[in-house]
Amino acid sequence: MGKVILHVTMSLDGFMAGPDISVELPMGRGGPRLHDWIFNASSNNVDGGVIRELFATTGAVVLGRRTFDVSLGEWEDTPFPAPSFVLTHEVRDELAMKSGTFTFVTDGVESALRLARAAAGEKNVIVMGADVSQQVLRAGLLDEIHLQIAPVLIGEGRRLFDHLGTDHIELERTRVIESPHATHLEFRVVK
């Protein structure tokens, strides 16, 4: 069985998106700068390798409704060529796209992860969005955290690790690689 992995890019000061997130600015003001490593991946083997590995090992995605709402126009498809499960309070029919289907899950993060794991088979489930990521981490359901640290201080926006509570979450660093555009860090969540 694959792992449940939070895979996200953030600024050195902990923001995964800039301020004023909207459909017009899905990454917020200044947020696209965080993904320079993706846009420049063809210029170096490190970033390109991270992207190739991510796409090859992703079998399903769990994301929040806000991420879905602001990003669908940008993606024009599922975020990865895999089934995607949107955690929401609104009942909706499935939405078929070119590369996969969005299934809207209303009965909690555990249910969304159960469905995603079944769909992913031996591949990994990628978790997207700050709120959903925090829910999965707080619930002890996350296996790994893969962070891409962009060499920039954004100063404001959406933080990845807000609202986790005061309990310590132990991590074991398993990988560090770097490129001119990002430092790629991987951690195993110690359970």
Coordinates of C-alpha atoms in Angstrom, one line a residue:
M1 CA 0.0 0.0 0.0
G2 CA 1.2 3.5 -0.8
K3 CA 1.7 6.3 1.7
V4 CA -0.2 9.4 2.5
I5 CA 2.1 12.3 1.7
L6 CA 1.8 16.0 2.1
H7 CA 3.7 17.4 -0.9
V8 CA 3.9 21.2 -0.9
T9 CA 6.1 24.2 -1.7
M10 CA 6.4 27.0 0.8
S11 CA 8.5 30.1 1.4
L12 CA 11.3 30.1 4.0
D13 CA 8.9 32.0 6.3
G14 CA 6.3 29.2 6.1
F15 CA 3.7 30.5 3.5
M16 CA 2.3 28.1 0.9
A17 CA 0.5 30.9 -0.8
G18 CA 0.6 34.7 -0.8
P19 CA -2.2 37.0 0.4
D20 CA -5.5 37.6 -1.4
I21 CA -6.1 34.1 -2.7
S22 CA -8.9 34.0 -5.3
V23 CA -9.9 32.4 -8.5
E24 CA -8.0 35.1 -10.3
L25 CA -4.9 34.6 -8.0
P26 CA -5.1 30.9 -6.9
M27 CA -1.6 31.2 -5.3
G28 CA -2.3 34.6 -3.9
R29 CA -0.4 37.8 -4.6
G30 CA 3.2 36.9 -5.2
G31 CA 2.5 33.2 -4.6
P32 CA 3.5 31.9 -8.1
R33 CA 7.1 32.8 -7.2
L34 CA 7.0 29.7 -4.9
H35 CA 6.7 27.5 -7.9
D36 CA 9.7 28.8 -9.8
W37 CA 11.3 25.4 -9.2
I38 CA 8.5 23.7 -11.2
F39 CA 8.7 26.3 -14.0
N40 CA 12.5 25.8 -14.2
A41 CA 12.5 22.0 -13.8
S42 CA 13.6 21.4 -17.3
S43 CA 16.8 23.4 -16.6
N44 CA 18.1 21.0 -13.9
N45 CA 17.9 17.3 -13.1
V46 CA 17.1 17.8 -9.4
D47 CA 13.8 19.7 -9.8
G48 CA 12.9 17.6 -12.9
G49 CA 13.6 14.4 -11.0
V50 CA 11.4 15.5 -8.1
I51 CA 8.5 16.2 -10.5
R52 CA 8.9 13.0 -12.4
E53 CA 9.0 11.0 -9.2
L54 CA 5.9 12.7 -7.8
F55 CA 3.9 12.1 -10.9
A56 CA 5.1 8.4 -11.2
T57 CA 4.1 7.6 -7.6
T58 CA 0.8 9.5 -7.2
G59 CA -2.3 7.3 -7.3
A60 CA -4.9 9.7 -5.8
V61 CA -5.2 13.2 -4.3
V62 CA -7.1 14.5 -1.3
L63 CA -7.7 18.2 -1.3
G64 CA -10.0 20.8 0.3
R65 CA -12.9 22.6 -1.3
R66 CA -11.1 26.0 -1.2
T67 CA -8.2 24.5 -3.1
F68 CA -10.6 23.0 -5.6
D69 CA -12.6 26.2 -6.0
V70 CA -9.6 28.5 -6.6
S71 CA -7.5 26.1 -8.7
L72 CA -9.8 24.3 -11.0
G73 CA -9.7 27.1 -13.6
E74 CA -5.9 27.0 -13.5
W75 CA -5.6 23.2 -13.7
E76 CA -8.5 22.6 -16.1
D77 CA -8.2 19.0 -15.0
T78 CA -7.4 17.1 -11.8
P79 CA -4.1 18.3 -10.2
F80 CA -2.5 14.9 -11.1
P81 CA -3.6 12.3 -13.6
A82 CA -5.4 10.4 -10.8
P83 CA -8.7 10.4 -9.0
S84 CA -9.1 13.4 -6.7
F85 CA -11.2 13.5 -3.5
V86 CA -12.5 16.9 -2.4
L87 CA -13.3 17.3 1.3
T88 CA -16.4 19.5 1.5
H89 CA -19.6 20.2 3.3
E90 CA -21.6 20.5 0.0
V91 CA -23.0 17.4 -1.6
R92 CA -22.1 17.3 -5.3
D93 CA -22.1 14.8 -8.1
E94 CA -18.7 13.6 -9.3
L95 CA -17.0 15.7 -11.8
A96 CA -15.2 13.8 -14.6
M97 CA -12.2 15.5 -16.1
K98 CA -9.6 14.5 -18.8
S99 CA -7.2 12.8 -16.4
G100 CA -9.4 11.7 -13.5
T101 CA -12.5 12.4 -11.5
F102 CA -13.2 14.7 -8.7
T103 CA -15.3 13.0 -6.0
F104 CA -16.8 15.2 -3.3
V105 CA -16.6 13.7 0.2
T106 CA -18.8 15.1 2.9
D107 CA -18.2 12.7 5.8
G108 CA -14.7 13.7 7.0
V109 CA -11.1 13.4 6.3
E110 CA -10.9 9.8 7.3
S111 CA -13.5 8.8 4.7
A112 CA -11.7 10.9 2.0
L113 CA -8.4 9.1 2.8
R114 CA -10.0 5.7 2.8
L115 CA -11.5 6.3 -0.6
A116 CA -8.2 7.8 -1.9
R117 CA -6.2 4.8 -0.6
A118 CA -8.5 2.4 -2.3
A119 CA -8.2 4.3 -5.6
A120 CA -4.4 4.7 -5.3
G121 CA -3.7 1.0 -4.8
E122 CA 0.0 0.6 -4.4
K123 CA 0.7 4.3 -5.2
N124 CA 0.7 7.3 -2.9
V125 CA -2.1 9.6 -1.8
I126 CA -1.0 13.2 -2.1
V127 CA -2.7 15.7 0.3
M128 CA -3.2 19.3 -0.9
G129 CA -4.4 22.5 0.8
A130 CA -3.5 24.0 4.1
D131 CA -6.7 23.1 6.0
V132 CA -6.9 19.5 4.8
S133 CA -3.2 19.0 5.4
Q134 CA -3.6 20.2 9.0
Q135 CA -6.6 18.0 9.5
V136 CA -4.7 14.9 8.3
L137 CA -1.6 15.8 10.3
R138 CA -3.6 16.4 13.5
A139 CA -5.5 13.1 13.1
G140 CA -2.2 11.2 12.9
L141 CA -3.0 10.0 9.3
L142 CA 0.0 11.4 7.5
D143 CA 3.0 9.2 6.7
E144 CA 5.4 11.7 5.1
I145 CA 5.9 15.4 4.5
H146 CA 7.7 16.5 1.3
L147 CA 8.5 20.2 1.5
Q148 CA 9.9 22.3 -1.3
I149 CA 11.4 25.4 0.3
A150 CA 11.5 28.3 -2.1
P151 CA 14.4 30.7 -1.4
V152 CA 12.1 33.7 -0.7
L153 CA 10.4 35.4 2.2
I154 CA 6.8 36.2 1.3
G155 CA 5.9 37.9 4.6
E156 CA 2.1 37.2 4.5
G157 CA -0.4 34.8 3.1
R158 CA -1.6 31.3 3.9
R159 CA 0.7 29.4 6.3
L160 CA 1.0 25.6 6.0
F161 CA 1.4 24.7 9.7
D162 CA -1.0 27.0 11.5
H163 CA -3.7 25.5 13.7
L164 CA -1.9 22.2 14.6
G165 CA -2.4 22.6 18.3
T166 CA 0.3 22.3 20.9
D167 CA 1.1 18.6 20.8
H168 CA 4.5 17.8 19.4
I169 CA 4.6 15.9 16.1
E170 CA 7.9 14.1 15.7
L171 CA 9.5 13.9 12.3
E172 CA 12.5 12.0 10.9
R173 CA 14.3 13.6 8.1
T174 CA 14.8 11.1 5.3
R175 CA 16.0 13.2 2.3
V176 CA 17.5 16.5 1.5
I177 CA 18.4 17.6 -2.1
E178 CA 18.8 21.1 -3.5
S179 CA 18.7 23.0 -6.7
P180 CA 19.1 26.7 -7.4
H181 CA 15.3 27.1 -7.2
A182 CA 14.4 25.0 -4.1
T183 CA 15.5 22.9 -1.2
H184 CA 13.6 19.6 -1.3
L185 CA 13.1 18.1 2.2
E186 CA 11.4 14.8 3.1
F187 CA 10.3 13.7 6.5
R188 CA 8.7 10.6 7.9
V189 CA 6.0 11.3 10.5
V190 CA 7.0 9.3 13.6
K191 CA 3.9 7.6 15.0

